[in-house]
Coordinates of C-alpha atoms and ligand atoms in Angstrom, one line a residue:
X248 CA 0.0 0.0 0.0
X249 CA 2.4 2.5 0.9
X250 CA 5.5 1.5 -1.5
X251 CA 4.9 4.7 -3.6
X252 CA 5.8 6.4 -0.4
X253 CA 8.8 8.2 -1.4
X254 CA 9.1 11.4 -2.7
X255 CA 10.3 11.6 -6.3
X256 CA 13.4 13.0 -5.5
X257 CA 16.7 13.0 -7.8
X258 CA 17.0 9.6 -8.4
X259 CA 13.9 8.8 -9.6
X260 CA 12.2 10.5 -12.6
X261 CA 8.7 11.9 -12.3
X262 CA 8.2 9.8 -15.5
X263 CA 9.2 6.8 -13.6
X264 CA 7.4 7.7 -10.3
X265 CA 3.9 8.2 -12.3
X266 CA 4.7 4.6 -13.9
X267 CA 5.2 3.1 -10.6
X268 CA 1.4 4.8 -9.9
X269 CA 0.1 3.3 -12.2
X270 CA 1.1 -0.1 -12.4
X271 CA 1.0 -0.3 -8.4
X272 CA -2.4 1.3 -8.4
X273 CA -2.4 1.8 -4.5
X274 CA -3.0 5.4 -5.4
X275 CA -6.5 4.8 -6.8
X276 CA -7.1 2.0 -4.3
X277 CA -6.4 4.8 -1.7
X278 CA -8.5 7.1 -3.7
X279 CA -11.9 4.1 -3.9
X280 CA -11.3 4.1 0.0
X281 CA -11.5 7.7 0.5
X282 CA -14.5 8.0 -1.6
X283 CA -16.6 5.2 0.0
X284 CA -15.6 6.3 3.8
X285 CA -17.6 9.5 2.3
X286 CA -20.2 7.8 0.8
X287 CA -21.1 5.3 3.5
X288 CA -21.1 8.1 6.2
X289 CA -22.7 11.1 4.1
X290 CA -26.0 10.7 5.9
X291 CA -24.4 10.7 9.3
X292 CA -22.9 14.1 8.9
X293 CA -24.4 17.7 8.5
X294 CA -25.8 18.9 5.3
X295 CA -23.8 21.8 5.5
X296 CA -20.3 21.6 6.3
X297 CA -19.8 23.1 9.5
X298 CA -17.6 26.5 10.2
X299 CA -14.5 24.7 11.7
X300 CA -14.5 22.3 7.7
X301 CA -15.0 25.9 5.7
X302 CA -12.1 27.3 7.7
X303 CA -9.9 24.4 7.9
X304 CA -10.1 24.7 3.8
X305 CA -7.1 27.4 4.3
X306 CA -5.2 24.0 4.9
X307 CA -5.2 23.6 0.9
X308 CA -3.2 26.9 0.4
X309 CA -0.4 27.9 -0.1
X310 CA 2.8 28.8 -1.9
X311 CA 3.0 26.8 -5.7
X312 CA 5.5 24.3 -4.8
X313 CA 8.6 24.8 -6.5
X314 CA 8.7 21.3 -7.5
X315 CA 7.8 17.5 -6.7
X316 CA 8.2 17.3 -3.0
X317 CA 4.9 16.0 -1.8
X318 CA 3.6 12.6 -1.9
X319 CA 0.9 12.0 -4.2
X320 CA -0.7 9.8 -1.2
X321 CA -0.2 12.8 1.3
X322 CA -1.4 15.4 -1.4
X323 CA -4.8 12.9 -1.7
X324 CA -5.3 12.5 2.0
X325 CA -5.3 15.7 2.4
X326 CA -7.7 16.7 -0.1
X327 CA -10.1 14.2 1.6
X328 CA -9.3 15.1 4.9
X329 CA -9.5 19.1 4.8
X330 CA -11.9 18.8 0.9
X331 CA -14.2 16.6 2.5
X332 CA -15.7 17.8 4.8
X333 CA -16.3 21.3 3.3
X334 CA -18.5 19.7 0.8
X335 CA -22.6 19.8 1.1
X336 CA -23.7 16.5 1.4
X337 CA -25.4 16.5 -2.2
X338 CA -25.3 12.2 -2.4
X339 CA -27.4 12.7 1.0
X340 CA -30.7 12.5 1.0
X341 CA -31.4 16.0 2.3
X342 CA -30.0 18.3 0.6
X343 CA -33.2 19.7 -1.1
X344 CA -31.6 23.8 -3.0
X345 CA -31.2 24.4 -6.3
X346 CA -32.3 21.6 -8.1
X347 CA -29.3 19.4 -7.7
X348 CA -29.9 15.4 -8.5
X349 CA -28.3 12.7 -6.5
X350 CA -25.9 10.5 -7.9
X351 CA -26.8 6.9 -9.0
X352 CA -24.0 4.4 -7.7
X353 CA -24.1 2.5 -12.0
X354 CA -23.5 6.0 -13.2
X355 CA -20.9 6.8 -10.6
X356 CA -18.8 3.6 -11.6
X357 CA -19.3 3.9 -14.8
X358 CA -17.6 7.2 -14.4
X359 CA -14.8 6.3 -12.5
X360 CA -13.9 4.1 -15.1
X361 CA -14.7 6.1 -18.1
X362 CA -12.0 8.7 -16.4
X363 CA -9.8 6.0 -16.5
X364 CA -9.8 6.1 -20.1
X365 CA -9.3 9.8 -20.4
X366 CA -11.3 9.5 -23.8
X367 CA -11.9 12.8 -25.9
X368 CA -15.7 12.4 -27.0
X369 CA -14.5 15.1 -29.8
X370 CA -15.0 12.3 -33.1
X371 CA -15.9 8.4 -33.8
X372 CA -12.0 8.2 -34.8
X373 CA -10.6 9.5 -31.5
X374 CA -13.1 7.5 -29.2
X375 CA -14.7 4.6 -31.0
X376 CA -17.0 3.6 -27.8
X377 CA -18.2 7.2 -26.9
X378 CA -19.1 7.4 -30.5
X379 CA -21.3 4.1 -30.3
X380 CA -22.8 5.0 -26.7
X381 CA -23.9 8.4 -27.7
X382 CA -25.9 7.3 -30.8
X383 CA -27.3 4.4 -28.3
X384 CA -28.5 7.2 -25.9
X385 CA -29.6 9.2 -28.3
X386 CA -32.0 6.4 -29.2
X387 CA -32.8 6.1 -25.7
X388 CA -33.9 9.3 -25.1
X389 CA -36.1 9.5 -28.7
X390 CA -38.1 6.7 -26.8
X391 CA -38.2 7.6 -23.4
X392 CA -39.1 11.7 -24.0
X393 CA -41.2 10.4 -27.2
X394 CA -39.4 13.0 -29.3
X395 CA -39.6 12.5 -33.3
X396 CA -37.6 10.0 -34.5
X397 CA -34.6 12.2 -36.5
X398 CA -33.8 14.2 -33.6
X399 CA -30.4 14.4 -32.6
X400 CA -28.7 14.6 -29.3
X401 CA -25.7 17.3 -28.2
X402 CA -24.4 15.7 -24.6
X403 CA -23.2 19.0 -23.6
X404 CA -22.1 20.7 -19.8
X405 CA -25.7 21.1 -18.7
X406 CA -28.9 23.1 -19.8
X407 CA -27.6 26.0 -19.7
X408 CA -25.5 25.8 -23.0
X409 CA -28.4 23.2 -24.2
X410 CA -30.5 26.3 -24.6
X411 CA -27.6 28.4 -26.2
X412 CA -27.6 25.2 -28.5
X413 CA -31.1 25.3 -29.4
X414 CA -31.5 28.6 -30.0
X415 CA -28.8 28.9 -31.9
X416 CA -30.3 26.1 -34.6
X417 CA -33.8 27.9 -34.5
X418 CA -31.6 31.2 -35.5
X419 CA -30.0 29.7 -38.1
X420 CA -33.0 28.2 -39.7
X421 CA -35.6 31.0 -39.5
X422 CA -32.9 33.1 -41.0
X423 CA -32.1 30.3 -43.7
X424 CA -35.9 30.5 -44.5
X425 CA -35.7 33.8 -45.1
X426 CA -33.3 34.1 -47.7
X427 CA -30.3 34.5 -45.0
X428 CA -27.4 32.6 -43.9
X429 CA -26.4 33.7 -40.2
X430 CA -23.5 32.4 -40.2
X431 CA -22.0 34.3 -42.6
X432 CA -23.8 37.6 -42.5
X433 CA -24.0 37.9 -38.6
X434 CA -26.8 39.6 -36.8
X435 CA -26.0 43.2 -38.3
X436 CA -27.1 41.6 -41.5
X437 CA -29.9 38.9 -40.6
X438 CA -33.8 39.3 -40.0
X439 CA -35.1 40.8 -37.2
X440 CA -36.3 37.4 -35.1
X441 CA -39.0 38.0 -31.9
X442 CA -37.7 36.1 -29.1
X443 CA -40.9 35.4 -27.1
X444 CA -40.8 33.6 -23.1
X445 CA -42.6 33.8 -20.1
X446 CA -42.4 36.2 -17.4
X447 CA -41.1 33.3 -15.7
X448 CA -38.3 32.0 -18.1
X449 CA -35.1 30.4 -16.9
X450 CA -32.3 32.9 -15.5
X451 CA -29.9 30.8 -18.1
X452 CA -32.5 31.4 -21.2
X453 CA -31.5 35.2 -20.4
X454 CA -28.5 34.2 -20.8
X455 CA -28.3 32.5 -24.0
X456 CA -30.6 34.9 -25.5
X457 CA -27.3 37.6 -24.4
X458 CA -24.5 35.4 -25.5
X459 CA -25.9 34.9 -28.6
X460 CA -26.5 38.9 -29.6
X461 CA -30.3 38.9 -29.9
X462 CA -30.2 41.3 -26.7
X463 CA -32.2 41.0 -23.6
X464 CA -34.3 43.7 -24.4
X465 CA -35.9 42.4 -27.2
X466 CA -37.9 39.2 -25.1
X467 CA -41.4 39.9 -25.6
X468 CA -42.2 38.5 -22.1
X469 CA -45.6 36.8 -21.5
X470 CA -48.1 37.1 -18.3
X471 CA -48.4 33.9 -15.8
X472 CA -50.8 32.3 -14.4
X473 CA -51.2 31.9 -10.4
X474 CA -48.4 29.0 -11.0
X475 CA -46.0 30.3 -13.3
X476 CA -47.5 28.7 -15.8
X477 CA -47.4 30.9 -19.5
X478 CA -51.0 32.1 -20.5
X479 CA -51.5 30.8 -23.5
X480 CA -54.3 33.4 -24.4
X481 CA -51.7 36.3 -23.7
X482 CA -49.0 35.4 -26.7
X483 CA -48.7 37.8 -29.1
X484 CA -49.6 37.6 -32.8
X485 CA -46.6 34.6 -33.7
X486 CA -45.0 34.6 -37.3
X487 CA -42.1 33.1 -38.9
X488 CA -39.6 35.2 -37.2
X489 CA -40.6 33.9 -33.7
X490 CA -38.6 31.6 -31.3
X491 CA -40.9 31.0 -28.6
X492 CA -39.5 29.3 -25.6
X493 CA -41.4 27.4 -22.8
X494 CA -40.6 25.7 -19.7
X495 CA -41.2 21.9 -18.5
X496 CA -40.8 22.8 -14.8
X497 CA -40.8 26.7 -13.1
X498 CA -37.8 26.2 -11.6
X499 CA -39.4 27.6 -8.4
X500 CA -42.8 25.9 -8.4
X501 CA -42.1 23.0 -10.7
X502 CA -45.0 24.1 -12.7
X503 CA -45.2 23.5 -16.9
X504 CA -46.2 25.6 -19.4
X505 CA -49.3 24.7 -21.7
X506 CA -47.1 23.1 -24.3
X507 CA -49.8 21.5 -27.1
X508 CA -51.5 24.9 -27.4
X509 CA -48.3 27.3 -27.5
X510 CA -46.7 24.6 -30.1
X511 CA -50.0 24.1 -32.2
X512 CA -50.3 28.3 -32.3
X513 CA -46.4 28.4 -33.2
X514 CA -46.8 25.8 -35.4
X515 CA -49.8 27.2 -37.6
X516 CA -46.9 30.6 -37.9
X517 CA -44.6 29.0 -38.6
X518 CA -42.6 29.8 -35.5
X519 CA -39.7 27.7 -33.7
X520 CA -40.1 26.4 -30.3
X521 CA -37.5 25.9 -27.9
X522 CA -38.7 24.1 -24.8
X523 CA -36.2 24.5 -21.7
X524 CA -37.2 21.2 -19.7
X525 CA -34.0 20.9 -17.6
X526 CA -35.5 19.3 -15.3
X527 CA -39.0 18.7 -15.9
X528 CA -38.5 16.9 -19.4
X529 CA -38.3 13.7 -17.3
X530 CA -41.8 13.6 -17.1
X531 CA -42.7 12.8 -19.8
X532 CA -40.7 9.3 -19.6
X533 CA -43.5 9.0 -16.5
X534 CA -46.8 7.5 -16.9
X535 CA -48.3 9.4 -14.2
X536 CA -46.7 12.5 -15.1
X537 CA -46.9 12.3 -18.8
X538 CA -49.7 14.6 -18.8
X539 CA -47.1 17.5 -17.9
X540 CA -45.6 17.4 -21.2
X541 CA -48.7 17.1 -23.6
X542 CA -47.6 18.2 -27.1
X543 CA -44.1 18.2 -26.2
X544 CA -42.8 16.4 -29.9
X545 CA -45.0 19.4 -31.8
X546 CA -42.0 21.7 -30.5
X547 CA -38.4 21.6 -32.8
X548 CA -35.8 21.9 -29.6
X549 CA -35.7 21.0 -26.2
X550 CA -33.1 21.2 -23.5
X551 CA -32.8 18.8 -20.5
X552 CA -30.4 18.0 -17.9
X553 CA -28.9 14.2 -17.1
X554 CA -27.4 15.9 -14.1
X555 CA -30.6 16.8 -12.1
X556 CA -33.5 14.4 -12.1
X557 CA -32.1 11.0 -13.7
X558 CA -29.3 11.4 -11.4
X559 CA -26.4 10.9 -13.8
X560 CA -22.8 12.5 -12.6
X561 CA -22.0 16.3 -13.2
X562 CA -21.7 17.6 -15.6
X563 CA -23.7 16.1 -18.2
X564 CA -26.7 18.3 -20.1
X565 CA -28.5 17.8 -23.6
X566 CA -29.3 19.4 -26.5
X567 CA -31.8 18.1 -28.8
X568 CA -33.0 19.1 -31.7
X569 CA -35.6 17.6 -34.4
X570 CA -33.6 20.0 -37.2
X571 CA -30.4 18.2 -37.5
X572 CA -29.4 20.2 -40.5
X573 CA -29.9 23.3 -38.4
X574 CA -28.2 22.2 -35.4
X575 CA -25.0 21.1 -37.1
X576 CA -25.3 24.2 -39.3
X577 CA -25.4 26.5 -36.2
X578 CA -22.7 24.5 -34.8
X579 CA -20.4 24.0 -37.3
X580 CA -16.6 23.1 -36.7
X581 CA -14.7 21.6 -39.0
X582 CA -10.4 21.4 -39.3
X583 CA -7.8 19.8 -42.1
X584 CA -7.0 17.4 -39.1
X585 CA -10.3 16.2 -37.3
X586 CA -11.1 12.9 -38.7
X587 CA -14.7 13.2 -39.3
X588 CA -16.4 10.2 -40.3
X589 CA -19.4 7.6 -41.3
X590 CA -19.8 7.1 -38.3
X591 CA -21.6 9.8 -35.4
X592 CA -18.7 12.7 -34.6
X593 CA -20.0 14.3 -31.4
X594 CA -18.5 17.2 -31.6
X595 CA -20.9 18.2 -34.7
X596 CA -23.6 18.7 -32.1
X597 CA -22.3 20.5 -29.5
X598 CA -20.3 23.9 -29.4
X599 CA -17.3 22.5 -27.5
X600 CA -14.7 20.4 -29.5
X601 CA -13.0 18.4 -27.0
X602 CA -15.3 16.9 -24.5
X603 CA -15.5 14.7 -21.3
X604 CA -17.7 11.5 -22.3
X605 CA -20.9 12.1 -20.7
X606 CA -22.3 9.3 -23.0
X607 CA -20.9 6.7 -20.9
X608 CA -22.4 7.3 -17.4
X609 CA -25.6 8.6 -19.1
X610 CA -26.0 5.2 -20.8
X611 CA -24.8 3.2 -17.5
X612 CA -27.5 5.3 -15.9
X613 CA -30.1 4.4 -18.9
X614 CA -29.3 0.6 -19.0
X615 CA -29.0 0.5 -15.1
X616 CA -32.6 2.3 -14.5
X617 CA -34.8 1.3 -18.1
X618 CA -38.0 2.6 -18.7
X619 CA -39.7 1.9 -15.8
X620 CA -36.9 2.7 -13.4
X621 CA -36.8 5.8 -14.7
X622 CA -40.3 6.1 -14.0
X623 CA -40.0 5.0 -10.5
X624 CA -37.2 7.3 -9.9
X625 CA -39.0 10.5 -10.9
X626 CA -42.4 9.4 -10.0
X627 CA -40.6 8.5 -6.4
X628 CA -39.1 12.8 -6.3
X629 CA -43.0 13.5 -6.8
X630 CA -44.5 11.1 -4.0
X631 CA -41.6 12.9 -1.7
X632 CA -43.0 16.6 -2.4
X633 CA -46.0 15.6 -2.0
X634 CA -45.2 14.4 1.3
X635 CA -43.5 17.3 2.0
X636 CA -46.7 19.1 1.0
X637 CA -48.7 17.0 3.5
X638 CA -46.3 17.0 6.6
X639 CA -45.8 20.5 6.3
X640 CA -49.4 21.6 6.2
X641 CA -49.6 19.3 9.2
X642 CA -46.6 21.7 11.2
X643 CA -48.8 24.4 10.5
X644 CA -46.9 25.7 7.5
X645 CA -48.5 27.6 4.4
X646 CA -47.3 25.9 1.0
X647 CA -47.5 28.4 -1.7
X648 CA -47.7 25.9 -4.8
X649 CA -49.3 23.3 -6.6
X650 CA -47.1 20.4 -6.3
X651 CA -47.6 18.9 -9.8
X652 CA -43.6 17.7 -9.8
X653 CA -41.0 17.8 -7.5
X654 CA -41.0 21.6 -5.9
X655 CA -42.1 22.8 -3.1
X656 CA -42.4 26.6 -2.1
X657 CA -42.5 27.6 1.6
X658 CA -43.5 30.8 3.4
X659 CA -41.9 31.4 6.3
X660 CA -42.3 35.7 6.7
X661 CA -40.4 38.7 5.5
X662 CA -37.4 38.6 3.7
X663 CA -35.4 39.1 7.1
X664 CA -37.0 36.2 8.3
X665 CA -36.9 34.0 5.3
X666 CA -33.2 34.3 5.0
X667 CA -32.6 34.0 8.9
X668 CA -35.1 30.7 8.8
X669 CA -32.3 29.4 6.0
X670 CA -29.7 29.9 7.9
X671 CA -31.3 28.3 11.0
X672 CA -32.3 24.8 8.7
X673 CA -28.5 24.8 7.6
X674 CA -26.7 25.3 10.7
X675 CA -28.8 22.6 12.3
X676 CA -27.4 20.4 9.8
X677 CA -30.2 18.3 9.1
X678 CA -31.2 19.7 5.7
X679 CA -30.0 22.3 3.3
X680 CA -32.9 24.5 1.6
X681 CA -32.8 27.8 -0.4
X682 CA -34.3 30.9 -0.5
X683 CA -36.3 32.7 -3.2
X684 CA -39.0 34.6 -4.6
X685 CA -42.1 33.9 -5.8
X686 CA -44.4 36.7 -7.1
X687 CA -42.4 39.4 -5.8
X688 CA -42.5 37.5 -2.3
X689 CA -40.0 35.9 -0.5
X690 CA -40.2 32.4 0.0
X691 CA -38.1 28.7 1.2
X692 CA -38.0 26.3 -1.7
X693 CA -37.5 22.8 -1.4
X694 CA -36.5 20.3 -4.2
X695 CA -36.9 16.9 -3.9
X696 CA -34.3 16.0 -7.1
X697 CA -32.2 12.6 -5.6
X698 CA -32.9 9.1 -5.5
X699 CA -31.7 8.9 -2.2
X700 CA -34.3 10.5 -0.2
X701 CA -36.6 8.8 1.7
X702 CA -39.8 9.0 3.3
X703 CA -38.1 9.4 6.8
X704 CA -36.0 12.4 4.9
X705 CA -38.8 14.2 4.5
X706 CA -40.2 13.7 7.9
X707 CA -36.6 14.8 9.6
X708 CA -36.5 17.8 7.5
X709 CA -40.1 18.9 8.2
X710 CA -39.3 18.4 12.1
X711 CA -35.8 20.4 11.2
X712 CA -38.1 23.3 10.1
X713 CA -40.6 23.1 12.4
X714 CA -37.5 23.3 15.1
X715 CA -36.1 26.4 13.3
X716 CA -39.4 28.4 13.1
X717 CA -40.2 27.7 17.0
X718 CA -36.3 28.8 17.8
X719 CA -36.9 32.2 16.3
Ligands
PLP910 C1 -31.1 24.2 -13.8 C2 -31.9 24.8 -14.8 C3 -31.3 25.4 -15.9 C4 -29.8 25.5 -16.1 O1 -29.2 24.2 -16.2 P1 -27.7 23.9 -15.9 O2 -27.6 22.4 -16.0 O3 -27.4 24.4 -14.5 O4 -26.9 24.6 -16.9 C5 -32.1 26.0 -16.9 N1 -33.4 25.9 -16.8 C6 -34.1 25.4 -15.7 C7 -35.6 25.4 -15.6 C8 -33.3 24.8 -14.7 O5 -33.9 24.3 -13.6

């Protein structure tokens, strides 16, 4: 175990002391222990890390070395000694902000060995089996979102560049249609095109919409319903130059846009429609959910995260788009010296060029789960909220939402108390919530997003809130 022990010093190369590593493997042995002494206690521990881990982090700094000196063993034991515990227990099952996802273990091992391989998911040519497993996802995820059959997967970072992707292909073909290519002439040349979302779009679809040059200013924003839902009746006049995007899950009340109607009016214009389902999509892989996502293969883009509710490993996103032509047109790369092929070249639908390869934990996850454990899984984050619902109604809280997914919105007060109600839930370390606003109100937002949390989770945490309210 510990004959790697010696620092690399004069005598023996750095080339030679990262060979021993490697055929020894006692590093990565070490590395397995550390991460399962972790895992197996994760639930023990507090959410939160505690002040003592945040300020023990200090431990990591320091001078660059001016050379080898360390151990890589004593450089790893530290990292999980002092990097540990400064961590939120995310794999736990109560960490409920953002909306995170748990990891499943399949996906988690298929990981560790895919970054074994170090592949480059860039083309068929550089990674043969990324290639293969991204084409066998992508027919996957046609099935299990029932999306039309051509459409073509990007496994990018997360949604957040999914929706740069997918607007990005409806720019390029509305343009194409009329008369202009975008590439070339840029936006100083192009069409006007109406950008049209909700008054409850996705921080991120502001985003894109600002990386990509159309200008924030130019979303024609449309009025919500009680839930965040986009009123139908209150779109605009659509047309040909229209991107409409809607959202499968409000990131703060989980709630989804009235997709067939907004796709059959866009449709009839000739509009495009991007839907932003990061991580709402996933219902429509759910029998008792499907009803969510009515109409969802009438729209020509969609974004969705792996990361959050399947519970595959960071980071791991996707673009998908029933336009190949325009999505490999609005993406399009191409070199002396990349080997494209016959065969599926990733990097043709997605912005980056070299790449992690998210297809391989995504397709562990997929094989591991199959259709119906995918349904349990997200039906399961549904049943959870809606216990949350229940129990917390029970403690005499008010819950703000309709909980048709997996969020659930809080009032606890004013914004003093809100944020001091957080901070209360944290420090006890029993669960880890945000805060927010809803309608201009502040409120506490809980997402139920891993596999790991159980009905007794949800029963601790309401007790850990019902303790912070009566301690104020
Ligand atoms: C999380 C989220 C995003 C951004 O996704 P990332 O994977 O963090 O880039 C976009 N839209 C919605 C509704 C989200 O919940």
């Amino acid at each position: 175990m510990r004959e790697n022990n010696q620092p690399p010093t004069a005598h023996k190369t750095l080339h030679t002391v990262m060979h021993e590593h490697m055929q020894s493997g006692s590093l990565f042995t070490r590395a397995i222990e550390h991460a399962l002494a972790y895992l197996r206690k994760v639930d023990d521990r507090s959410v939160a890390p505690d002040p003592q881990a945040l300020a023990a982090l200090e431990g990591l700094n320091g001078p660059l070395p001016e050379g080898p000196g360390e151990t890589a063993e004593a450089i790893l034991d530290q990292l999980a000694s002092l990097g540990g515990p400064a961590t939120t227990a995310q794999v736990g099952g109560r960490f409920f902000g953002m909306v995170n996802g748990g990891i499943l273990p399949p996906a988690l091992a298929a990981r560790l060995l895919a970054d074994s391989w170090d592949q480059n998911a860039v083309v068929y040519a550089v990674s043969p089996v990324n290639s293969r497993l991204e084409e066998i996802c992508q027919r996957w995820l046609i099935e299990l979102l029932s999306l039309p059959e051509q459409t073509v997967a990007g496994f990018v970072s997360g949604t957040s560049m999914a929706i740069v992707c997918g607007l990005a292909a409806a720019r390029w073909r509305l343009c194409e249609r009329l008369g202009c290519d975008i590439n070339a002439a840029g936006l100083a040349q192009a069409p006007r095109l109406r950008l049209i979302a909700s008054r409850h779009t996705h921080s991120t679809v502001i985003k894109a919409v600002a990386l990509l040059g159309f200008g924030t200013d130019s979303i024609e924003y449309v009025d919500v319903d009680a839930q965040g839902r986009l009123r139908p009746e209150a779109l605009p006049a659509l047309d040909e130059t229209c991107i409409l995007i809607l959202q499968a899950g409000n990131v703060n009340s989980g709630s989804f846009d009235p997709i067939r109607p907004c796709c059959e009016a866009a449709q009839a214009a000739g509009a495009w429609v991007h839907i932003d389902g990061a991580f709402g999509l996933w219902a429509e892989a759910c029998p008792n959910l499907r009803h969510l996502t009515d109409g969802l293969a009438l729209a020509q883009s969609w974004s969705v995260d792996a990361h959050k509710t399947l519970n595959a490993p960071y980071d791991s996103g996707l673009s998908l788009c029933a336009d190949p032509e325009a999505m490999v047109a609005a993406l399009q790369n191409s070199g002396a010296y990349i080997p494209t092929s016959e065969h599926r070249d990733g990097m043709l639908y997605t912005p980056e060029m070299s790449r992690r390869t998210r297809a391989i934990d995504l397709w562990a996850a997929l094989r591991f789960l199959g259709r119906s454990g995918v349904a349990t899984l997200v039906e399961g984050l549904h049943a959870r909220a809606q216990q949350f619902e229940t129990e917390l109604k029970q403690a005499g809280f008010t819950v703000l939402n309709d909980v048709v997914f997996n969020q659930v919105l809080m009032d606890v007060g004013d914004d003093m108390e809100t944020d001091a109600f957080v901070a209360r839930v944290r420090a006890s370390g029993e669960a880890w919530i945000g805060p927010s606003r809803w309608f201009d109100r502040p409120v506490v937002r809980i997402s139920v997003c891993s596999w790991a949390t159980t009905p007794a989770d949800v029963t601790r945490a309401v007790a850990a809130f019902s303790a912070a309210r009566d301690q104020q």
